[in-house]
Amino acid sequence: MMVGMDMPMVLDGVAIAAEIKAEVAEQVRELTGRGVKPGLAVILVGNVAASEIYVRSKVKTCGELGIYSEMLTPPESVTTEELLAMVAELNQRDEIDGILIQLPLPKHVDTKRLLEAVAPEKDVDGFHPVNVGRLQSGQPGLQPCTPAGVMEMLRRRGIPVEGKNAVVVGRSDIVGKPMAMLLLNASATVTVCHSKTRDLASLTQGADILVAAIGRPGFVTEEMVKQGAVVIDVGINRVTDERKFVEFFGDDAARRTTFAKRGSVVVGDVHPAAFAASSAYTPVPGGVGALTIAMLMANTVKAAKLRRVA
Ligand code: GUN
């Protein structure tokens, strides 16, 4: 470690998510008292293991916060037309404030068409083109949960964004692009990098705020991080290979125990050794992941208020 450098601050996503959820629960109590119980419908197609885990967690959190939820679980063989009919019905139902279609969908389903069928005022994922457009033009609307959670985390921990150099690695519709837009709207100077970017390290080395959302384990390494940068790791990657485990975690005893017990551990898009140079970072697990669900709950309540409360 360099002389005179403080230990980085760990940005505890679980703790911040708990703050957000407590506030959301209070809003739910208030709305329910006025006869408006917020409701979320989740569509989960087929049997993708990771999606099942995420969806179960979303439904469970609804229960904890007093939000009504229901899960629709059509089989893998469902057609686009059948899914469109489900969405149309959910659009019509007054007690459903949020509609979430868990991604990814099977290849034969027209994902874009389906996302466009969700009523924009019920689009708690912020994926509808109307909400994408509102985000890009700085108008109020529903915003994608993961990047919105990152902004909320920065705000709640007093990390300034205005005038900072922010580098987003990854350009997905779910994280990278909306993340870049939120940072830009908050007056950061934003660079978006991706798989075709040349000399990536020279760009990430200029980042005051570095967001990794590429979906590749340990992709961001030590030499790519500027001393004192804020490092946000959006990646959730499962490592099952022994050599990879050692490469990422060396002799980390706690993780070794997990690895021995489960045959896998989770690593982010940032190599664990790269956090040392940062002034603050999000761990994996326990960082951004917890915030995504908290923001989904917040979006559901926001949608209920906007649509049902005068
Ligand atoms: N799959 C991975 N992340 C997400 C998300 O934020 N929303 C939905 N609907 N599906 C996802």
PDB file of C-alpha atoms and ligand atoms in Angstrom:
ATOM      1  CA  MET A   1       0.000   0.000   0.000  1.00  0.00           C
ATOM      2  CA  MET A   2       1.166   3.540  -0.686  1.00  0.00           C
ATOM      3  CA  VAL A   3       2.380   5.656   2.217  1.00  0.00           C
ATOM      4  CA  GLY A   4      -0.122   8.144   3.600  1.00  0.00           C
ATOM      5  CA  MET A   5      -3.150   6.529   2.004  1.00  0.00           C
ATOM      6  CA  ASP A   6      -6.178   5.826   4.149  1.00  0.00           C
ATOM      7  CA  MET A   7      -8.030   2.567   4.095  1.00  0.00           C
ATOM      8  CA  PRO A   8     -10.902   2.714   1.634  1.00  0.00           C
ATOM      9  CA  MET A   9     -14.455   3.177   2.888  1.00  0.00           C
ATOM     10  CA  VAL A  10     -16.632   0.136   2.254  1.00  0.00           C
ATOM     11  CA  LEU A  11     -19.951   1.202   0.765  1.00  0.00           C
ATOM     12  CA  ASP A  12     -22.290  -1.199   2.528  1.00  0.00           C
ATOM     13  CA  GLY A  13     -25.136  -1.863   0.116  1.00  0.00           C
ATOM     14  CA  VAL A  14     -27.027  -3.998   2.598  1.00  0.00           C
ATOM     15  CA  ALA A  15     -27.090  -1.160   5.152  1.00  0.00           C
ATOM     16  CA  ILE A  16     -28.092   1.442   2.561  1.00  0.00           C
ATOM     17  CA  ALA A  17     -30.774  -0.884   1.173  1.00  0.00           C
ATOM     18  CA  ALA A  18     -32.117  -1.271   4.724  1.00  0.00           C
ATOM     19  CA  GLU A  19     -32.391   2.534   5.033  1.00  0.00           C
ATOM     20  CA  ILE A  20     -34.271   2.740   1.738  1.00  0.00           C
ATOM     21  CA  LYS A  21     -36.563  -0.184   2.574  1.00  0.00           C
ATOM     22  CA  ALA A  22     -37.451   1.312   5.969  1.00  0.00           C
ATOM     23  CA  GLU A  23     -38.474   4.543   4.224  1.00  0.00           C
ATOM     24  CA  VAL A  24     -40.441   2.644   1.583  1.00  0.00           C
ATOM     25  CA  ALA A  25     -42.240   0.583   4.276  1.00  0.00           C
ATOM     26  CA  GLU A  26     -43.303   3.834   5.947  1.00  0.00           C
ATOM     27  CA  GLN A  27     -44.691   5.143   2.654  1.00  0.00           C
ATOM     28  CA  VAL A  28     -46.490   1.835   2.093  1.00  0.00           C
ATOM     29  CA  ARG A  29     -48.131   2.118   5.534  1.00  0.00           C
ATOM     30  CA  GLU A  30     -49.262   5.630   4.760  1.00  0.00           C
ATOM     31  CA  LEU A  31     -50.639   4.714   1.318  1.00  0.00           C
ATOM     32  CA  THR A  32     -52.331   1.551   2.586  1.00  0.00           C
ATOM     33  CA  GLY A  33     -54.017   3.643   5.298  1.00  0.00           C
ATOM     34  CA  ARG A  34     -55.494   5.716   2.502  1.00  0.00           C
ATOM     35  CA  GLY A  35     -56.770   2.597   0.712  1.00  0.00           C
ATOM     36  CA  VAL A  36     -53.937   2.396  -1.835  1.00  0.00           C
ATOM     37  CA  LYS A  37     -51.929  -0.789  -1.279  1.00  0.00           C
ATOM     38  CA  PRO A  38     -49.036  -0.795  -3.749  1.00  0.00           C
ATOM     39  CA  GLY A  39     -48.885  -3.931  -5.920  1.00  0.00           C
ATOM     40  CA  LEU A  40     -46.172  -5.541  -8.051  1.00  0.00           C
ATOM     41  CA  ALA A  41     -46.589  -8.277 -10.672  1.00  0.00           C
ATOM     42  CA  VAL A  42     -43.523 -10.249 -11.737  1.00  0.00           C
ATOM     43  CA  ILE A  43     -43.391 -12.382 -14.852  1.00  0.00           C
ATOM     44  CA  LEU A  44     -40.818 -15.160 -14.695  1.00  0.00           C
ATOM     45  CA  VAL A  45     -40.543 -17.299 -17.827  1.00  0.00           C
ATOM     46  CA  GLY A  46     -39.132 -20.831 -17.712  1.00  0.00           C
ATOM     47  CA  ASN A  47     -36.569 -22.179 -15.255  1.00  0.00           C
ATOM     48  CA  VAL A  48     -33.467 -19.979 -15.319  1.00  0.00           C
ATOM     49  CA  ALA A  49     -31.870 -20.636 -11.918  1.00  0.00           C
ATOM     50  CA  ALA A  50     -30.431 -17.145 -11.385  1.00  0.00           C
ATOM     51  CA  SER A  51     -33.718 -15.490 -12.427  1.00  0.00           C
ATOM     52  CA  GLU A  52     -35.655 -17.717 -10.022  1.00  0.00           C
ATOM     53  CA  ILE A  53     -33.409 -16.628  -7.156  1.00  0.00           C
ATOM     54  CA  TYR A  54     -33.756 -12.924  -8.033  1.00  0.00           C
ATOM     55  CA  VAL A  55     -37.522 -13.126  -8.436  1.00  0.00           C
ATOM     56  CA  ARG A  56     -38.006 -15.013  -5.188  1.00  0.00           C
ATOM     57  CA  SER A  57     -36.011 -12.317  -3.444  1.00  0.00           C
ATOM     58  CA  LYS A  58     -38.118  -9.561  -5.035  1.00  0.00           C
ATOM     59  CA  VAL A  59     -41.398 -11.210  -3.997  1.00  0.00           C
ATOM     60  CA  LYS A  60     -40.099 -11.827  -0.465  1.00  0.00           C
ATOM     61  CA  THR A  61     -39.068  -8.193  -0.072  1.00  0.00           C
ATOM     62  CA  CYS A  62     -42.531  -7.060  -1.208  1.00  0.00           C
ATOM     63  CA  GLY A  63     -43.990  -9.124   1.642  1.00  0.00           C
ATOM     64  CA  GLU A  64     -41.614  -7.581   4.178  1.00  0.00           C
ATOM     65  CA  LEU A  65     -42.564  -4.059   3.127  1.00  0.00           C
ATOM     66  CA  GLY A  66     -46.322  -4.593   2.906  1.00  0.00           C
ATOM     67  CA  ILE A  67     -46.436  -4.448  -0.896  1.00  0.00           C
ATOM     68  CA  TYR A  68     -48.885  -6.801  -2.605  1.00  0.00           C
ATOM     69  CA  SER A  69     -47.173  -9.071  -5.112  1.00  0.00           C
ATOM     70  CA  GLU A  70     -47.991 -11.804  -7.521  1.00  0.00           C
ATOM     71  CA  MET A  71     -45.836 -13.999  -9.661  1.00  0.00           C
ATOM     72  CA  LEU A  72     -46.742 -15.269 -13.110  1.00  0.00           C
ATOM     73  CA  THR A  73     -44.639 -18.246 -14.167  1.00  0.00           C
ATOM     74  CA  PRO A  74     -45.351 -19.284 -17.751  1.00  0.00           C
ATOM     75  CA  PRO A  75     -43.266 -22.163 -19.158  1.00  0.00           C
ATOM     76  CA  GLU A  76     -40.231 -21.712 -21.409  1.00  0.00           C
ATOM     77  CA  SER A  77     -42.463 -22.560 -24.402  1.00  0.00           C
ATOM     78  CA  VAL A  78     -44.704 -19.496 -23.921  1.00  0.00           C
ATOM     79  CA  THR A  79     -45.177 -17.351 -27.034  1.00  0.00           C
ATOM     80  CA  THR A  80     -44.695 -13.615 -27.434  1.00  0.00           C
ATOM     81  CA  GLU A  81     -48.442 -13.313 -28.086  1.00  0.00           C
ATOM     82  CA  GLU A  82     -49.314 -15.083 -24.848  1.00  0.00           C
ATOM     83  CA  LEU A  83     -46.944 -12.855 -22.897  1.00  0.00           C
ATOM     84  CA  LEU A  84     -48.408  -9.762 -24.578  1.00  0.00           C
ATOM     85  CA  ALA A  85     -51.867 -10.884 -23.419  1.00  0.00           C
ATOM     86  CA  MET A  86     -50.601 -11.254 -19.834  1.00  0.00           C
ATOM     87  CA  VAL A  87     -49.070  -7.792 -19.891  1.00  0.00           C
ATOM     88  CA  ALA A  88     -52.251  -6.302 -21.378  1.00  0.00           C
ATOM     89  CA  GLU A  89     -54.268  -7.725 -18.504  1.00  0.00           C
ATOM     90  CA  LEU A  90     -51.838  -6.439 -15.893  1.00  0.00           C
ATOM     91  CA  ASN A  91     -51.926  -2.997 -17.545  1.00  0.00           C
ATOM     92  CA  GLN A  92     -55.711  -2.977 -17.020  1.00  0.00           C
ATOM     93  CA  ARG A  93     -55.743  -3.988 -13.368  1.00  0.00           C
ATOM     94  CA  ASP A  94     -55.920  -1.030 -10.994  1.00  0.00           C
ATOM     95  CA  GLU A  95     -54.335  -2.834  -8.008  1.00  0.00           C
ATOM     96  CA  ILE A  96     -51.177  -3.595 -10.021  1.00  0.00           C
ATOM     97  CA  ASP A  97     -48.814  -0.606  -9.890  1.00  0.00           C
ATOM     98  CA  GLY A  98     -45.664  -2.252 -11.195  1.00  0.00           C
ATOM     99  CA  ILE A  99     -45.038  -4.844 -13.892  1.00  0.00           C
ATOM    100  CA  LEU A 100     -41.640  -6.510 -14.035  1.00  0.00           C
ATOM    101  CA  ILE A 101     -40.627  -8.951 -16.739  1.00  0.00           C
ATOM    102  CA  GLN A 102     -37.549 -10.791 -15.515  1.00  0.00           C
ATOM    103  CA  LEU A 103     -34.801 -10.869 -18.133  1.00  0.00           C
ATOM    104  CA  PRO A 104     -33.343 -12.621 -20.002  1.00  0.00           C
ATOM    105  CA  LEU A 105     -36.283 -14.157 -21.891  1.00  0.00           C
ATOM    106  CA  PRO A 106     -36.052 -17.242 -24.121  1.00  0.00           C
ATOM    107  CA  LYS A 107     -34.640 -16.500 -27.593  1.00  0.00           C
ATOM    108  CA  HIS A 108     -37.960 -17.055 -29.383  1.00  0.00           C
ATOM    109  CA  VAL A 109     -39.623 -14.252 -27.394  1.00  0.00           C
ATOM    110  CA  ASP A 110     -39.582 -10.716 -28.819  1.00  0.00           C
ATOM    111  CA  THR A 111     -38.207  -8.943 -25.730  1.00  0.00           C
ATOM    112  CA  LYS A 112     -38.311  -5.400 -27.161  1.00  0.00           C
ATOM    113  CA  ARG A 113     -41.929  -5.747 -28.231  1.00  0.00           C
ATOM    114  CA  LEU A 114     -42.865  -7.055 -24.807  1.00  0.00           C
ATOM    115  CA  LEU A 115     -41.088  -4.271 -22.917  1.00  0.00           C
ATOM    116  CA  GLU A 116     -42.871  -1.736 -25.120  1.00  0.00           C
ATOM    117  CA  ALA A 117     -46.223  -3.296 -24.214  1.00  0.00           C
ATOM    118  CA  VAL A 118     -45.852  -2.477 -20.512  1.00  0.00           C
ATOM    119  CA  ALA A 119     -47.735   0.713 -19.618  1.00  0.00           C
ATOM    120  CA  PRO A 120     -44.965   3.310 -19.013  1.00  0.00           C
ATOM    121  CA  GLU A 121     -46.581   4.328 -15.696  1.00  0.00           C
ATOM    122  CA  LYS A 122     -46.268   0.702 -14.494  1.00  0.00           C
ATOM    123  CA  ASP A 123     -42.757   0.170 -15.875  1.00  0.00           C
ATOM    124  CA  VAL A 124     -40.903  -0.212 -12.548  1.00  0.00           C
ATOM    125  CA  ASP A 125     -37.750  -1.420 -14.349  1.00  0.00           C
ATOM    126  CA  GLY A 126     -37.561   1.776 -16.405  1.00  0.00           C
ATOM    127  CA  PHE A 127     -37.009  -0.213 -19.603  1.00  0.00           C
ATOM    128  CA  HIS A 128     -39.867   1.193 -21.708  1.00  0.00           C
ATOM    129  CA  PRO A 129     -38.669   3.567 -24.471  1.00  0.00           C
ATOM    130  CA  VAL A 130     -40.837   6.334 -22.981  1.00  0.00           C
ATOM    131  CA  ASN A 131     -38.996   6.081 -19.653  1.00  0.00           C
ATOM    132  CA  VAL A 132     -35.633   5.728 -21.425  1.00  0.00           C
ATOM    133  CA  GLY A 133     -36.475   8.945 -23.275  1.00  0.00           C
ATOM    134  CA  ARG A 134     -37.535  10.715 -20.101  1.00  0.00           C
ATOM    135  CA  LEU A 135     -34.250   9.755 -18.444  1.00  0.00           C
ATOM    136  CA  GLN A 136     -32.231  11.003 -21.392  1.00  0.00           C
ATOM    137  CA  SER A 137     -34.093  14.315 -21.513  1.00  0.00           C
ATOM    138  CA  GLY A 138     -33.928  14.788 -17.725  1.00  0.00           C
ATOM    139  CA  GLN A 139     -37.684  14.516 -17.112  1.00  0.00           C
ATOM    140  CA  PRO A 140     -39.175  12.725 -14.111  1.00  0.00           C
ATOM    141  CA  GLY A 141     -40.058   9.079 -14.744  1.00  0.00           C
ATOM    142  CA  LEU A 142     -39.279   5.557 -13.618  1.00  0.00           C
ATOM    143  CA  GLN A 143     -35.560   4.774 -13.791  1.00  0.00           C
ATOM    144  CA  PRO A 144     -33.722   1.430 -13.981  1.00  0.00           C
ATOM    145  CA  CYS A 145     -33.245   0.048 -10.476  1.00  0.00           C
ATOM    146  CA  THR A 146     -29.550  -0.830 -10.440  1.00  0.00           C
ATOM    147  CA  PRO A 147     -28.128   2.474 -11.730  1.00  0.00           C
ATOM    148  CA  ALA A 148     -30.703   4.424  -9.694  1.00  0.00           C
ATOM    149  CA  GLY A 149     -29.486   2.461  -6.652  1.00  0.00           C
ATOM    150  CA  VAL A 150     -25.893   3.447  -7.370  1.00  0.00           C
ATOM    151  CA  MET A 151     -26.862   7.140  -7.513  1.00  0.00           C
ATOM    152  CA  GLU A 152     -28.827   6.784  -4.275  1.00  0.00           C
ATOM    153  CA  MET A 153     -25.803   5.180  -2.610  1.00  0.00           C
ATOM    154  CA  LEU A 154     -23.481   8.004  -3.705  1.00  0.00           C
ATOM    155  CA  ARG A 155     -25.986  10.587  -2.493  1.00  0.00           C
ATOM    156  CA  ARG A 156     -26.574   8.940   0.884  1.00  0.00           C
ATOM    157  CA  ARG A 157     -22.851   8.539   1.565  1.00  0.00           C
ATOM    158  CA  GLY A 158     -22.035  12.120   0.580  1.00  0.00           C
ATOM    159  CA  ILE A 159     -19.937  11.259  -2.465  1.00  0.00           C
ATOM    160  CA  PRO A 160     -20.037  14.227  -4.851  1.00  0.00           C
ATOM    161  CA  VAL A 161     -20.633  13.622  -8.559  1.00  0.00           C
ATOM    162  CA  GLU A 162     -20.749  17.116 -10.059  1.00  0.00           C
ATOM    163  CA  GLY A 163     -17.666  17.878 -12.136  1.00  0.00           C
ATOM    164  CA  LYS A 164     -16.107  14.460 -11.502  1.00  0.00           C
ATOM    165  CA  ASN A 165     -14.698  12.210 -14.200  1.00  0.00           C
ATOM    166  CA  ALA A 166     -16.953   9.173 -14.253  1.00  0.00           C
ATOM    167  CA  VAL A 167     -16.043   6.135 -16.338  1.00  0.00           C
ATOM    168  CA  VAL A 168     -18.641   3.442 -16.944  1.00  0.00           C
ATOM    169  CA  VAL A 169     -17.295   0.130 -18.243  1.00  0.00           C
ATOM    170  CA  GLY A 170     -20.182  -1.643 -19.980  1.00  0.00           C
ATOM    171  CA  ARG A 171     -22.972  -0.355 -22.202  1.00  0.00           C
ATOM    172  CA  SER A 172     -25.952  -2.578 -21.496  1.00  0.00           C
ATOM    173  CA  ASP A 173     -29.499  -1.220 -21.668  1.00  0.00           C
ATOM    174  CA  ILE A 174     -30.075  -2.391 -18.078  1.00  0.00           C
ATOM    175  CA  VAL A 175     -27.020  -0.867 -16.384  1.00  0.00           C
ATOM    176  CA  GLY A 176     -24.285   0.794 -18.472  1.00  0.00           C
ATOM    177  CA  LYS A 177     -26.337   3.169 -20.618  1.00  0.00           C
ATOM    178  CA  PRO A 178     -28.762   4.370 -17.918  1.00  0.00           C
ATOM    179  CA  MET A 179     -25.847   4.633 -15.441  1.00  0.00           C
ATOM    180  CA  ALA A 180     -24.008   6.918 -17.854  1.00  0.00           C
ATOM    181  CA  MET A 181     -27.132   9.038 -18.343  1.00  0.00           C
ATOM    182  CA  LEU A 182     -27.776   9.406 -14.598  1.00  0.00           C
ATOM    183  CA  LEU A 183     -24.164  10.439 -13.987  1.00  0.00           C
ATOM    184  CA  LEU A 184     -24.351  12.898 -16.878  1.00  0.00           C
ATOM    185  CA  ASN A 185     -27.600  14.366 -15.517  1.00  0.00           C
ATOM    186  CA  ALA A 186     -25.769  14.780 -12.186  1.00  0.00           C
ATOM    187  CA  SER A 187     -23.102  16.827 -14.040  1.00  0.00           C
ATOM    188  CA  ALA A 188     -20.276  14.302 -14.114  1.00  0.00           C
ATOM    189  CA  THR A 189     -18.008  14.169 -17.157  1.00  0.00           C
ATOM    190  CA  VAL A 190     -18.889  10.731 -18.435  1.00  0.00           C
ATOM    191  CA  THR A 191     -16.941   8.226 -20.523  1.00  0.00           C
ATOM    192  CA  VAL A 192     -18.581   4.967 -21.556  1.00  0.00           C
ATOM    193  CA  CYS A 193     -16.235   2.080 -22.376  1.00  0.00           C
ATOM    194  CA  HIS A 194     -17.008  -1.330 -23.822  1.00  0.00           C
ATOM    195  CA  SER A 195     -15.492  -4.410 -25.430  1.00  0.00           C
ATOM    196  CA  LYS A 196     -14.264  -2.475 -28.488  1.00  0.00           C
ATOM    197  CA  THR A 197     -12.690   0.354 -26.502  1.00  0.00           C
ATOM    198  CA  ARG A 198      -8.991   0.866 -27.209  1.00  0.00           C
ATOM    199  CA  ASP A 199      -6.520   1.292 -24.369  1.00  0.00           C
ATOM    200  CA  LEU A 200      -9.193   0.880 -21.727  1.00  0.00           C
ATOM    201  CA  ALA A 201      -6.736   1.302 -18.827  1.00  0.00           C
ATOM    202  CA  SER A 202      -5.716   4.799 -19.940  1.00  0.00           C
ATOM    203  CA  LEU A 203      -9.387   5.825 -19.682  1.00  0.00           C
ATOM    204  CA  THR A 204     -10.209   4.090 -16.400  1.00  0.00           C
ATOM    205  CA  GLN A 205      -7.051   5.573 -14.849  1.00  0.00           C
ATOM    206  CA  GLY A 206      -8.655   8.995 -15.259  1.00  0.00           C
ATOM    207  CA  ALA A 207     -11.796   8.001 -13.376  1.00  0.00           C
ATOM    208  CA  ASP A 208     -12.738   9.684 -10.099  1.00  0.00           C
ATOM    209  CA  ILE A 209     -15.795   7.420 -10.155  1.00  0.00           C
ATOM    210  CA  LEU A 210     -15.367   4.051 -11.851  1.00  0.00           C
ATOM    211  CA  VAL A 211     -18.413   1.863 -12.490  1.00  0.00           C
ATOM    212  CA  ALA A 212     -17.764  -1.718 -13.615  1.00  0.00           C
ATOM    213  CA  ALA A 213     -20.733  -3.375 -15.327  1.00  0.00           C
ATOM    214  CA  ILE A 214     -19.337  -5.737 -17.926  1.00  0.00           C
ATOM    215  CA  GLY A 215     -20.238  -9.126 -16.479  1.00  0.00           C
ATOM    216  CA  ARG A 216     -16.690 -10.510 -16.535  1.00  0.00           C
ATOM    217  CA  PRO A 217     -15.160 -11.734 -13.275  1.00  0.00           C
ATOM    218  CA  GLY A 218     -12.305  -9.604 -11.982  1.00  0.00           C
ATOM    219  CA  PHE A 219     -12.015  -7.689 -15.267  1.00  0.00           C
ATOM    220  CA  VAL A 220     -10.980  -4.381 -13.665  1.00  0.00           C
ATOM    221  CA  THR A 221      -7.484  -4.847 -12.263  1.00  0.00           C
ATOM    222  CA  GLU A 222      -5.292  -2.878  -9.876  1.00  0.00           C
ATOM    223  CA  GLU A 223      -3.391  -0.878 -12.484  1.00  0.00           C
ATOM    224  CA  MET A 224      -6.673   0.356 -14.000  1.00  0.00           C
ATOM    225  CA  VAL A 225      -7.767   2.191 -10.838  1.00  0.00           C
ATOM    226  CA  LYS A 226      -6.595   5.700  -9.947  1.00  0.00           C
ATOM    227  CA  GLN A 227      -5.471   6.237  -6.345  1.00  0.00           C
ATOM    228  CA  GLY A 228      -8.461   7.557  -4.381  1.00  0.00           C
ATOM    229  CA  ALA A 229     -11.111   6.656  -6.965  1.00  0.00           C
ATOM    230  CA  VAL A 230     -14.618   5.611  -5.939  1.00  0.00           C
ATOM    231  CA  VAL A 231     -15.098   2.113  -7.378  1.00  0.00           C
ATOM    232  CA  ILE A 232     -18.596   0.761  -7.951  1.00  0.00           C
ATOM    233  CA  ASP A 233     -18.742  -2.927  -8.824  1.00  0.00           C
ATOM    234  CA  VAL A 234     -22.023  -3.973 -10.415  1.00  0.00           C
ATOM    235  CA  GLY A 235     -20.837  -7.454 -11.411  1.00  0.00           C
ATOM    236  CA  ILE A 236     -22.158 -10.682  -9.921  1.00  0.00           C
ATOM    237  CA  ASN A 237     -20.141 -13.602 -11.313  1.00  0.00           C
ATOM    238  CA  ARG A 238     -19.935 -17.124  -9.969  1.00  0.00           C
ATOM    239  CA  VAL A 239     -16.466 -18.672  -9.749  1.00  0.00           C
ATOM    240  CA  THR A 240     -16.302 -22.475  -9.638  1.00  0.00           C
ATOM    241  CA  ASP A 241     -12.767 -22.995 -10.929  1.00  0.00           C
ATOM    242  CA  GLU A 242     -10.093 -23.595  -8.257  1.00  0.00           C
ATOM    243  CA  ARG A 243      -7.384 -21.680 -10.156  1.00  0.00           C
ATOM    244  CA  LYS A 244      -9.701 -18.723 -10.646  1.00  0.00           C
ATOM    245  CA  PHE A 245     -10.545 -18.809  -6.967  1.00  0.00           C
ATOM    246  CA  VAL A 246      -6.860 -18.555  -6.034  1.00  0.00           C
ATOM    247  CA  GLU A 247      -6.302 -15.811  -8.631  1.00  0.00           C
ATOM    248  CA  PHE A 248      -9.052 -13.679  -7.085  1.00  0.00           C
ATOM    249  CA  PHE A 249      -8.956 -14.509  -3.403  1.00  0.00           C
ATOM    250  CA  GLY A 250      -5.485 -15.986  -2.675  1.00  0.00           C
ATOM    251  CA  ASP A 251      -5.527 -17.168   0.931  1.00  0.00           C
ATOM    252  CA  ASP A 252      -8.783 -15.426   2.022  1.00  0.00           C
ATOM    253  CA  ALA A 253      -9.844 -17.925   4.714  1.00  0.00           C
ATOM    254  CA  ALA A 254     -13.519 -16.948   4.935  1.00  0.00           C
ATOM    255  CA  ARG A 255     -14.025 -17.261   1.207  1.00  0.00           C
ATOM    256  CA  ARG A 256     -12.053 -20.496   1.153  1.00  0.00           C
ATOM    257  CA  THR A 257     -14.596 -21.929   3.605  1.00  0.00           C
ATOM    258  CA  THR A 258     -17.503 -20.806   1.398  1.00  0.00           C
ATOM    259  CA  PHE A 259     -15.821 -22.224  -1.683  1.00  0.00           C
ATOM    260  CA  ALA A 260     -15.219 -25.591   0.027  1.00  0.00           C
ATOM    261  CA  LYS A 261     -18.812 -25.721   1.252  1.00  0.00           C
ATOM    262  CA  ARG A 262     -20.669 -24.578  -1.874  1.00  0.00           C
ATOM    263  CA  GLY A 263     -18.224 -25.304  -4.652  1.00  0.00           C
ATOM    264  CA  SER A 264     -18.419 -21.675  -5.754  1.00  0.00           C
ATOM    265  CA  VAL A 265     -18.011 -18.080  -4.639  1.00  0.00           C
ATOM    266  CA  VAL A 266     -19.253 -14.832  -6.102  1.00  0.00           C
ATOM    267  CA  VAL A 267     -16.838 -12.261  -7.509  1.00  0.00           C
ATOM    268  CA  GLY A 268     -17.582  -8.903  -9.061  1.00  0.00           C
ATOM    269  CA  ASP A 269     -16.277  -7.309 -12.255  1.00  0.00           C
ATOM    270  CA  VAL A 270     -13.478  -5.763 -10.189  1.00  0.00           C
ATOM    271  CA  HIS A 271     -10.509  -7.851  -9.071  1.00  0.00           C
ATOM    272  CA  PRO A 272     -10.526  -7.816  -5.242  1.00  0.00           C
ATOM    273  CA  ALA A 273      -6.919  -6.489  -5.202  1.00  0.00           C
ATOM    274  CA  ALA A 274      -8.023  -3.410  -7.184  1.00  0.00           C
ATOM    275  CA  PHE A 275     -10.075  -1.991  -4.313  1.00  0.00           C
ATOM    276  CA  ALA A 276      -6.967  -1.173  -2.253  1.00  0.00           C
ATOM    277  CA  ALA A 277      -6.249   1.955  -4.311  1.00  0.00           C
ATOM    278  CA  SER A 278      -9.793   3.295  -3.955  1.00  0.00           C
ATOM    279  CA  SER A 279     -11.113   5.815  -1.443  1.00  0.00           C
ATOM    280  CA  ALA A 280     -14.444   3.956  -1.344  1.00  0.00           C
ATOM    281  CA  TYR A 281     -15.811   0.835  -2.987  1.00  0.00           C
ATOM    282  CA  THR A 282     -18.775  -1.513  -3.109  1.00  0.00           C
ATOM    283  CA  PRO A 283     -17.993  -5.099  -2.079  1.00  0.00           C
ATOM    284  CA  VAL A 284     -19.374  -8.172  -3.861  1.00  0.00           C
ATOM    285  CA  PRO A 285     -21.509  -9.577  -2.412  1.00  0.00           C
ATOM    286  CA  GLY A 286     -23.057  -6.909  -0.174  1.00  0.00           C
ATOM    287  CA  GLY A 287     -22.713  -3.895  -2.427  1.00  0.00           C
ATOM    288  CA  VAL A 288     -24.884  -2.845  -5.354  1.00  0.00           C
ATOM    289  CA  GLY A 289     -26.913  -6.095  -5.484  1.00  0.00           C
ATOM    290  CA  ALA A 290     -28.960  -5.319  -2.395  1.00  0.00           C
ATOM    291  CA  LEU A 291     -29.782  -1.859  -3.711  1.00  0.00           C
ATOM    292  CA  THR A 292     -31.418  -3.107  -6.903  1.00  0.00           C
ATOM    293  CA  ILE A 293     -34.295  -4.712  -5.008  1.00  0.00           C
ATOM    294  CA  ALA A 294     -34.654  -1.772  -2.628  1.00  0.00           C
ATOM    295  CA  MET A 295     -34.999   0.566  -5.626  1.00  0.00           C
ATOM    296  CA  LEU A 296     -37.545  -1.756  -7.239  1.00  0.00           C
ATOM    297  CA  MET A 297     -39.643  -1.409  -4.093  1.00  0.00           C
ATOM    298  CA  ALA A 298     -39.169   2.369  -4.168  1.00  0.00           C
ATOM    299  CA  ASN A 299     -40.191   2.460  -7.837  1.00  0.00           C
ATOM    300  CA  THR A 300     -43.323   0.420  -7.125  1.00  0.00           C
ATOM    301  CA  VAL A 301     -44.412   2.869  -4.425  1.00  0.00           C
ATOM    302  CA  LYS A 302     -43.551   5.809  -6.666  1.00  0.00           C
ATOM    303  CA  ALA A 303     -45.659   4.292  -9.474  1.00  0.00           C
ATOM    304  CA  ALA A 304     -48.579   3.770  -7.071  1.00  0.00           C
ATOM    305  CA  LYS A 305     -48.405   7.391  -5.903  1.00  0.00           C
ATOM    306  CA  LEU A 306     -48.128   8.858  -9.388  1.00  0.00           C
ATOM    307  CA  ARG A 307     -50.986   6.797 -10.821  1.00  0.00           C
ATOM    308  CA  ARG A 308     -53.384   6.442  -7.879  1.00  0.00           C
ATOM    309  CA  VAL A 309     -52.866   9.365  -5.482  1.00  0.00           C
ATOM    310  CA  ALA A 310     -54.177  12.713  -6.624  1.00  0.00           C
TER     311      ALA A 310
HETATM  312  N1  GUN B   1     -32.253  -9.300 -15.186  1.00  0.00           N
HETATM  313  C1  GUN B   1     -31.084  -8.845 -14.677  1.00  0.00           C
HETATM  314  N2  GUN B   1     -31.279  -7.649 -14.106  1.00  0.00           N
HETATM  315  C2  GUN B   1     -32.575  -7.339 -14.252  1.00  0.00           C
HETATM  316  C3  GUN B   1     -33.380  -6.238 -13.862  1.00  0.00           C
HETATM  317  O1  GUN B   1     -32.929  -5.266 -13.273  1.00  0.00           O
HETATM  318  N3  GUN B   1     -34.681  -6.323 -14.201  1.00  0.00           N
HETATM  319  C4  GUN B   1     -35.199  -7.362 -14.857  1.00  0.00           C
HETATM  320  N4  GUN B   1     -36.482  -7.343 -15.151  1.00  0.00           N
HETATM  321  N5  GUN B   1     -34.493  -8.408 -15.248  1.00  0.00           N
HETATM  322  C5  GUN B   1     -33.183  -8.381 -14.933  1.00  0.00           C
END
